[in-house]
Amino acid sequence: QVQLVESGGGLVQAGGSLRLSCAASGRTFSGYAMGWFRQAPGKEREFVAVITWSGINKYYANSVKGRFTISRDNAKNTAYLQMNSLKHEDTAVYYCVAQGSGVRSENWRYWGQGTQVTVSS
């Protein structure tokens, strides 16, 4: 079993930045891809970004491409999401995920509890 704990969410003005962290614990997550999803009020959960185990390959939703950067530090069992140029529409609960692939939420096995990001306009 893998436990994922997100941190770094909060309230920020439009145009600002936040960095989310996701700390993994439990059994080793060696070889796992990791990613981020988000869910805004009244909307379905949507894919944000994914990073492979090596950190070489990264994929982003079109809505965040060029503004968000996903990274990971395998020595620390931690993944990050650097969010720049935040917009009001980025307001959502952000979830860290591990062991999966693709943009469909049902393809991911492990989920964190979520961290709220609120962008004021």
mmCIF file of C-alpha atoms in Angstrom:
data_model
loop_
_atom_site.group_PDB
_atom_site.id
_atom_site.type_symbol
_atom_site.label_atom_id
_atom_site.label_comp_id
_atom_site.label_asym_id
_atom_site.label_seq_id
_atom_site.Cartn_x
_atom_site.Cartn_y
_atom_site.Cartn_z
ATOM 1 C CA GLN A 1 0.000 0.000 0.000
ATOM 2 C CA VAL A 2 1.164 3.516 -0.820
ATOM 3 C CA GLN A 3 0.029 6.600 1.041
ATOM 4 C CA LEU A 4 0.159 9.969 -0.681
ATOM 5 C CA VAL A 5 -0.001 13.254 1.224
ATOM 6 C CA GLU A 6 -0.311 16.561 -0.612
ATOM 7 C CA SER A 7 0.697 19.937 0.752
ATOM 8 C CA GLY A 8 1.257 23.455 -0.495
ATOM 9 C CA GLY A 9 -2.250 24.480 -1.433
ATOM 10 C CA GLY A 10 -3.743 27.782 -0.406
ATOM 11 C CA LEU A 11 -5.140 31.108 -1.525
ATOM 12 C CA VAL A 12 -3.272 33.113 -4.150
ATOM 13 C CA GLN A 13 -4.084 36.044 -6.409
ATOM 14 C CA ALA A 14 -4.421 35.582 -10.131
ATOM 15 C CA GLY A 15 -1.009 35.692 -11.755
ATOM 16 C CA GLY A 16 0.660 34.263 -8.682
ATOM 17 C CA SER A 17 2.407 30.964 -8.067
ATOM 18 C CA LEU A 18 2.140 27.953 -5.791
ATOM 19 C CA ARG A 19 4.116 24.741 -5.488
ATOM 20 C CA LEU A 20 2.333 21.579 -4.468
ATOM 21 C CA SER A 21 4.190 18.662 -2.952
ATOM 22 C CA CYS A 22 3.173 15.015 -2.740
ATOM 23 C CA ALA A 23 4.998 12.811 -0.259
ATOM 24 C CA ALA A 24 4.687 9.067 -0.739
ATOM 25 C CA SER A 25 5.102 6.541 2.045
ATOM 26 C CA GLY A 26 4.438 2.888 2.617
ATOM 27 C CA ARG A 27 5.680 0.298 0.206
ATOM 28 C CA THR A 28 8.202 1.511 -2.296
ATOM 29 C CA PHE A 29 6.796 3.268 -5.276
ATOM 30 C CA SER A 30 9.781 2.363 -7.350
ATOM 31 C CA GLY A 31 8.888 2.342 -10.987
ATOM 32 C CA TYR A 32 5.586 4.175 -10.559
ATOM 33 C CA ALA A 33 4.519 7.074 -12.661
ATOM 34 C CA MET A 34 3.024 9.925 -10.649
ATOM 35 C CA GLY A 35 0.626 12.626 -11.574
ATOM 36 C CA TRP A 36 -1.860 15.277 -10.598
ATOM 37 C CA PHE A 37 -5.584 15.605 -11.142
ATOM 38 C CA ARG A 38 -7.918 18.353 -10.034
ATOM 39 C CA GLN A 39 -11.610 18.819 -9.393
ATOM 40 C CA ALA A 40 -13.379 22.147 -9.362
ATOM 41 C CA PRO A 41 -16.766 22.612 -7.682
ATOM 42 C CA GLY A 42 -19.526 21.159 -9.809
ATOM 43 C CA LYS A 43 -17.114 19.724 -12.358
ATOM 44 C CA GLU A 44 -15.657 16.324 -13.081
ATOM 45 C CA ARG A 45 -12.188 15.391 -11.974
ATOM 46 C CA GLU A 46 -9.676 16.219 -14.714
ATOM 47 C CA PHE A 47 -6.121 15.312 -15.591
ATOM 48 C CA VAL A 48 -3.444 17.923 -14.984
ATOM 49 C CA ALA A 49 -0.003 16.362 -15.453
ATOM 50 C CA VAL A 50 1.956 13.118 -15.265
ATOM 51 C CA ILE A 51 5.622 12.241 -14.922
ATOM 52 C CA THR A 52 7.264 8.901 -15.538
ATOM 53 C CA TRP A 53 9.469 7.163 -12.986
ATOM 54 C CA SER A 54 12.656 8.402 -14.648
ATOM 55 C CA GLY A 55 11.368 11.954 -14.732
ATOM 56 C CA ILE A 56 12.292 12.209 -18.392
ATOM 57 C CA ASN A 57 8.787 12.110 -19.830
ATOM 58 C CA LYS A 58 6.159 14.594 -18.749
ATOM 59 C CA TYR A 59 2.704 15.283 -20.126
ATOM 60 C CA TYR A 60 0.338 18.123 -19.419
ATOM 61 C CA ALA A 61 -3.263 19.046 -19.995
ATOM 62 C CA ASN A 62 -3.539 21.745 -22.630
ATOM 63 C CA SER A 63 -5.110 24.056 -20.076
ATOM 64 C CA VAL A 64 -1.934 24.137 -17.948
ATOM 65 C CA LYS A 65 0.798 23.613 -20.542
ATOM 66 C CA GLY A 66 3.434 26.320 -20.324
ATOM 67 C CA ARG A 67 2.299 27.400 -16.856
ATOM 68 C CA PHE A 68 2.626 24.250 -14.712
ATOM 69 C CA THR A 69 5.690 22.050 -14.272
ATOM 70 C CA ILE A 70 5.680 18.572 -12.788
ATOM 71 C CA SER A 71 8.809 17.094 -11.250
ATOM 72 C CA ARG A 72 9.866 14.425 -8.798
ATOM 73 C CA ASP A 73 12.660 13.533 -6.411
ATOM 74 C CA ASN A 74 12.762 9.749 -6.110
ATOM 75 C CA ALA A 75 15.295 9.879 -3.293
ATOM 76 C CA LYS A 76 12.697 11.758 -1.252
ATOM 77 C CA ASN A 77 9.681 9.842 -2.598
ATOM 78 C CA THR A 78 8.158 13.189 -3.460
ATOM 79 C CA ALA A 79 6.508 14.700 -6.506
ATOM 80 C CA TYR A 80 5.908 18.382 -7.124
ATOM 81 C CA LEU A 81 3.651 20.597 -9.178
ATOM 82 C CA GLN A 82 4.942 24.116 -9.751
ATOM 83 C CA MET A 83 2.034 26.314 -10.784
ATOM 84 C CA ASN A 84 2.776 29.732 -12.285
ATOM 85 C CA SER A 85 0.574 32.408 -13.831
ATOM 86 C CA LEU A 86 -2.387 31.029 -11.953
ATOM 87 C CA LYS A 87 -5.862 31.824 -13.206
ATOM 88 C CA HIS A 88 -9.197 31.867 -11.435
ATOM 89 C CA GLU A 89 -10.189 28.766 -13.395
ATOM 90 C CA ASP A 90 -7.318 26.850 -11.786
ATOM 91 C CA THR A 91 -9.281 26.912 -8.535
ATOM 92 C CA ALA A 92 -9.853 23.288 -7.518
ATOM 93 C CA VAL A 93 -8.902 20.514 -5.167
ATOM 94 C CA TYR A 94 -5.669 19.030 -6.464
ATOM 95 C CA TYR A 95 -5.006 15.312 -6.053
ATOM 96 C CA CYS A 96 -1.710 13.495 -6.282
ATOM 97 C CA VAL A 97 -1.823 10.057 -7.909
ATOM 98 C CA ALA A 98 0.582 7.156 -8.309
ATOM 99 C CA GLN A 99 0.776 3.897 -10.224
ATOM 100 C CA GLY A 100 -1.141 4.441 -13.366
ATOM 101 C CA SER A 101 -1.074 6.041 -16.743
ATOM 102 C CA GLY A 102 -3.021 8.305 -18.986
ATOM 103 C CA VAL A 103 -5.627 10.960 -18.439
ATOM 104 C CA ARG A 104 -8.461 8.820 -17.095
ATOM 105 C CA SER A 105 -8.825 8.926 -13.321
ATOM 106 C CA GLU A 106 -9.903 5.274 -13.159
ATOM 107 C CA ASN A 107 -6.497 4.260 -14.492
ATOM 108 C CA TRP A 108 -4.724 5.422 -11.337
ATOM 109 C CA ARG A 109 -4.471 3.190 -8.285
ATOM 110 C CA TYR A 110 -3.307 5.428 -5.445
ATOM 111 C CA TRP A 111 -4.761 8.827 -4.563
ATOM 112 C CA GLY A 112 -3.947 11.465 -1.994
ATOM 113 C CA GLN A 113 -6.592 13.231 0.063
ATOM 114 C CA GLY A 114 -6.349 16.423 -1.969
ATOM 115 C CA THR A 115 -5.251 19.974 -1.285
ATOM 116 C CA GLN A 116 -7.332 23.077 -2.020
ATOM 117 C CA VAL A 117 -6.014 25.719 -4.391
ATOM 118 C CA THR A 118 -8.019 28.923 -4.604
ATOM 119 C CA VAL A 119 -7.109 31.664 -7.076
ATOM 120 C CA SER A 120 -8.762 35.004 -6.498
ATOM 121 C CA SER A 121 -9.483 37.116 -9.541
#
